[in-house]
Short mmCIF file of C-alpha atoms in Angstrom, two decimals:
data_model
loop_
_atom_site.label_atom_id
_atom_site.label_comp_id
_atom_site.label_asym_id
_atom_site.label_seq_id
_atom_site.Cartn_x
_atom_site.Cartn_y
_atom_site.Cartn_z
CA UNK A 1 -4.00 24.57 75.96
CA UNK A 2 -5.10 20.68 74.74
CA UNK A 3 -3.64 17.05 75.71
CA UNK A 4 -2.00 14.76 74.21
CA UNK A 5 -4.46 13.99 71.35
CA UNK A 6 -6.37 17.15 71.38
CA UNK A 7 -6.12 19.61 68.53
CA UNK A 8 -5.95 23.20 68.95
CA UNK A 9 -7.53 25.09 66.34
CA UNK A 10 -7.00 28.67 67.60
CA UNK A 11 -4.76 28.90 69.97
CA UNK A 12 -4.21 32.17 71.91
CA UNK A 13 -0.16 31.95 72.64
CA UNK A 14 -0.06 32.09 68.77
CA UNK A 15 -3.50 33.82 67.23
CA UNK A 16 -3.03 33.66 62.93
CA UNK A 17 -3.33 36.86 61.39
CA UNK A 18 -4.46 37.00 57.96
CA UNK A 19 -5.22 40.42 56.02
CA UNK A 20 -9.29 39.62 56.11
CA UNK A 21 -11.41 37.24 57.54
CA UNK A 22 -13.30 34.28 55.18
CA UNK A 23 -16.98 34.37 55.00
CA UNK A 24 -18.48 31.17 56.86
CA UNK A 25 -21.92 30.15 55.18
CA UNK A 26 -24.28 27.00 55.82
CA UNK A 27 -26.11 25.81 52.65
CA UNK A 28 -28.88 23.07 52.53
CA UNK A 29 -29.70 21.20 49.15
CA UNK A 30 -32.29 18.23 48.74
CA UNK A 31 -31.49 14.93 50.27
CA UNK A 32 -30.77 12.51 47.45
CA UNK A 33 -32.69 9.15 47.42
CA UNK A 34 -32.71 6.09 45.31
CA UNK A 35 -34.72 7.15 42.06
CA UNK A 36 -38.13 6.77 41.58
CA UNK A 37 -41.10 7.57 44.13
CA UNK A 38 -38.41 8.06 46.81
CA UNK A 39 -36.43 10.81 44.69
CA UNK A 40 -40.01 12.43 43.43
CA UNK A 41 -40.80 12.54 47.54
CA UNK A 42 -38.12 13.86 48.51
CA UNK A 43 -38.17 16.64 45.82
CA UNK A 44 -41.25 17.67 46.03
CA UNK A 45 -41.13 17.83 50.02
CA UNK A 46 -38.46 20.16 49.72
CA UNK A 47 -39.96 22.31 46.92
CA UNK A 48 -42.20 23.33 49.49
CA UNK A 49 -40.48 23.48 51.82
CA UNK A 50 -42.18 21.11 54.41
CA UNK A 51 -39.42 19.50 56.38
CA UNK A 52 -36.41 21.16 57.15
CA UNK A 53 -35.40 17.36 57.95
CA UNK A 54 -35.34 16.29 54.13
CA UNK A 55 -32.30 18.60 53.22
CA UNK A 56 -28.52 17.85 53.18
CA UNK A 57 -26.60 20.45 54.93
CA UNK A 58 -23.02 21.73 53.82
CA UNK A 59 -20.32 24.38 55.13
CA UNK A 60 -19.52 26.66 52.70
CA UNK A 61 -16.10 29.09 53.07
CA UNK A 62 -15.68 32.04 50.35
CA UNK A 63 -12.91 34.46 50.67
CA UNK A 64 -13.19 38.19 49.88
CA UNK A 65 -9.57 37.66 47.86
CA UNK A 66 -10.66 35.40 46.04
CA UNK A 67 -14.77 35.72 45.60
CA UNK A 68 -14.86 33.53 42.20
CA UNK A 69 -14.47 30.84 44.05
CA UNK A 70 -16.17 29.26 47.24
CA UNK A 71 -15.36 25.94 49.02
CA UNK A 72 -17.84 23.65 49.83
CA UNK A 73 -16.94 21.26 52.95
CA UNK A 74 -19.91 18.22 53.64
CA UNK A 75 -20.24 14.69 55.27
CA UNK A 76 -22.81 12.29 53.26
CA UNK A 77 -22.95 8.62 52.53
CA UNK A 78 -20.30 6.93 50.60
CA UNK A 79 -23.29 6.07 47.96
CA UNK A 80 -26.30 8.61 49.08
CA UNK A 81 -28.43 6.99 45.93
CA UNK A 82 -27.83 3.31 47.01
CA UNK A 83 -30.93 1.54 48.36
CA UNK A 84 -28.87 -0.21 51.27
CA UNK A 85 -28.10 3.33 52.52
CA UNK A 86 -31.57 4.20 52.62
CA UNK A 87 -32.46 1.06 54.57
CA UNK A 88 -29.70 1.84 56.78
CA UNK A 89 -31.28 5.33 57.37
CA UNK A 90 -34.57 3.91 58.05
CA UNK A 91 -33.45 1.41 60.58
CA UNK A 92 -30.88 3.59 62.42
CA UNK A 93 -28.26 1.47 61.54
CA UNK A 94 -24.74 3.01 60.72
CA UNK A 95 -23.02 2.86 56.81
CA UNK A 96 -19.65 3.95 55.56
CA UNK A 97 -19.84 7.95 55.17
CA UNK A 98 -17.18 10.38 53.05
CA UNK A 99 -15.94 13.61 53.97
CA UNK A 100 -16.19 16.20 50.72
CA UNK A 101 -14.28 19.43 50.19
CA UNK A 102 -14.74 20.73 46.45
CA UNK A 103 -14.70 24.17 44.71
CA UNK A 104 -17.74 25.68 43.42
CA UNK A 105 -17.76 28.89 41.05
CA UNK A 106 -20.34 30.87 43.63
CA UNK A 107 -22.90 30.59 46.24
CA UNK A 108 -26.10 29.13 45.95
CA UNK A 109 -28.49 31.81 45.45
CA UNK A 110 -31.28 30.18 47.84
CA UNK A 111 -31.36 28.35 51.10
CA UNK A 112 -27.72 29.88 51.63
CA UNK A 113 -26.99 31.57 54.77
CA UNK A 114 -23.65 33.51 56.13
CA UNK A 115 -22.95 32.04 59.64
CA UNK A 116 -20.52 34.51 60.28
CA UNK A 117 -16.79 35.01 59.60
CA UNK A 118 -13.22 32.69 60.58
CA UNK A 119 -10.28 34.87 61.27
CA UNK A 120 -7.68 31.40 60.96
CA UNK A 121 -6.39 29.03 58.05
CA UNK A 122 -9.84 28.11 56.42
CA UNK A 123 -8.03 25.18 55.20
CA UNK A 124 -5.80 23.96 58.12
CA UNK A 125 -8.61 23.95 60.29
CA UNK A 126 -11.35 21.97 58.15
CA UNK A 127 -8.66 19.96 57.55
CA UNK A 128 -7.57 19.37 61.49
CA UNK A 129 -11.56 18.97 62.46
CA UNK A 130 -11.81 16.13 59.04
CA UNK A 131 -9.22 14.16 60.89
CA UNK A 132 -11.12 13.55 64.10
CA UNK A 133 -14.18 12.89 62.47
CA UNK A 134 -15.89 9.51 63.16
CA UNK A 135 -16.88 8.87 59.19
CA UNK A 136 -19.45 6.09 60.07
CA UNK A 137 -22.59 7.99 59.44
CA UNK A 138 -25.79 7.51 61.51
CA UNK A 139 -29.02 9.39 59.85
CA UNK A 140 -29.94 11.00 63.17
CA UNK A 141 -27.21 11.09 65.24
CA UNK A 142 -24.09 11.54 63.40
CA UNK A 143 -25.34 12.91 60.04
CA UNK A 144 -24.14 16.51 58.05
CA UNK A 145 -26.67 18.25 60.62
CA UNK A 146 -24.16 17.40 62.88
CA UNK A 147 -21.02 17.84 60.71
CA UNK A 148 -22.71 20.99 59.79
CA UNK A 149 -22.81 22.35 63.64
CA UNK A 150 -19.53 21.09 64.54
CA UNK A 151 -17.49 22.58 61.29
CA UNK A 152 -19.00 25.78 62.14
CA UNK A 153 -18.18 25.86 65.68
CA UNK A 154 -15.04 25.01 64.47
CA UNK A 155 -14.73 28.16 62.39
CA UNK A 156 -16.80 30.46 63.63
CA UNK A 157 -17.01 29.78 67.64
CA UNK A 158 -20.91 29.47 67.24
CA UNK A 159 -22.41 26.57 68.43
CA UNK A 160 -25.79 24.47 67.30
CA UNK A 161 -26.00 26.89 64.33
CA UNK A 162 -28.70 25.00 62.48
CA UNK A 163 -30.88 25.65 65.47
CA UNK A 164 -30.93 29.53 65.24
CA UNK A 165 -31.34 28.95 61.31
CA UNK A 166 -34.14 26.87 61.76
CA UNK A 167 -35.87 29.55 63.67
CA UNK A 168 -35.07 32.32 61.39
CA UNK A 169 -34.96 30.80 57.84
CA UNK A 170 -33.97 33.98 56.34
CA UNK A 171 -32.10 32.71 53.09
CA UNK A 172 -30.04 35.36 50.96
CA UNK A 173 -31.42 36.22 47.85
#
């Protein structure tokens, strides 16, 4: 089943079996930037959707026992406002990144999309896939795009998920 050193998320000598399945969605919000002309940019490139590159992208979980509530799991800079981690993002250089998991009320009513559905520990596993994460963040290469796809992988079994989004774009309402 795994090495020494590998983590098994869902094994099949000893499937979970909770009552119902969580809800896996992927949410994208504008990228923050230092304020000023950067921050106006960025927001106004997103209003319009022009580049699916200028958002921030985040695993949502929401439970059908408990639907007040939805966790939000992301990977972002350690300061996403500073100016040094804009540099950093220009240059391809790598900064000090931070692994989130917080509680929001409900889902985002725009540029929210299910992903599909996670039949294990919600918890367990974000928590097993956080602690082989690499938290030095490269814009690019190692980013929340790529926390994003891994997370939900992780989850849901479906791989490069921001790919078939990007494609289809259809955002619940």
């Amino acid at each position: 089943m795994g090495g020494i050193g590998m983590t098994v998320v869902n094994s099949s000598l000893n499937p979970p079996a909770p009552a119902r399945g969580v809800d896996v969605f992927v949410a994208a919000v504008p990228l923050t930037a230092t304020k000023g002309a950067p921050q106006l940019l960025m927001s106004t490139a997103y209003s319009f959707s022009l580049s699916w590159d200028l958002q921030h992208f985040m695993v949502i979980t929401s439970s059908a026992d408990l639907p007040s509530q939805v966790m939000v799991s992301d990977f972002q800079p350690q300061d996403p406002e500073s100016i040094y981690a804009a540099l950093a993002a220009i240059s391809g250089r790598k900064i000090p990144g931070v692994l989130q998991m917080r509680m929001m009320k409900k889902l985002p009513k725009t540029k929210c999309w299910k992903v599909g559905s996670c039949k294990v520990d919600v918890v367990d596993a974000i928590h097993k896939f956080n602690s082989n994460w690499d938290t030095d963040l490269i814009i690019g290469r190692h980013d929340c795009r790529h926390y994003t796809n891994g997370l939900v992988e992780c989850l849901t079994g479906e791989k490069y998920v921001l790919d078939r989004l990007r494609t289809s774009r259809t955002s619940i309402a």
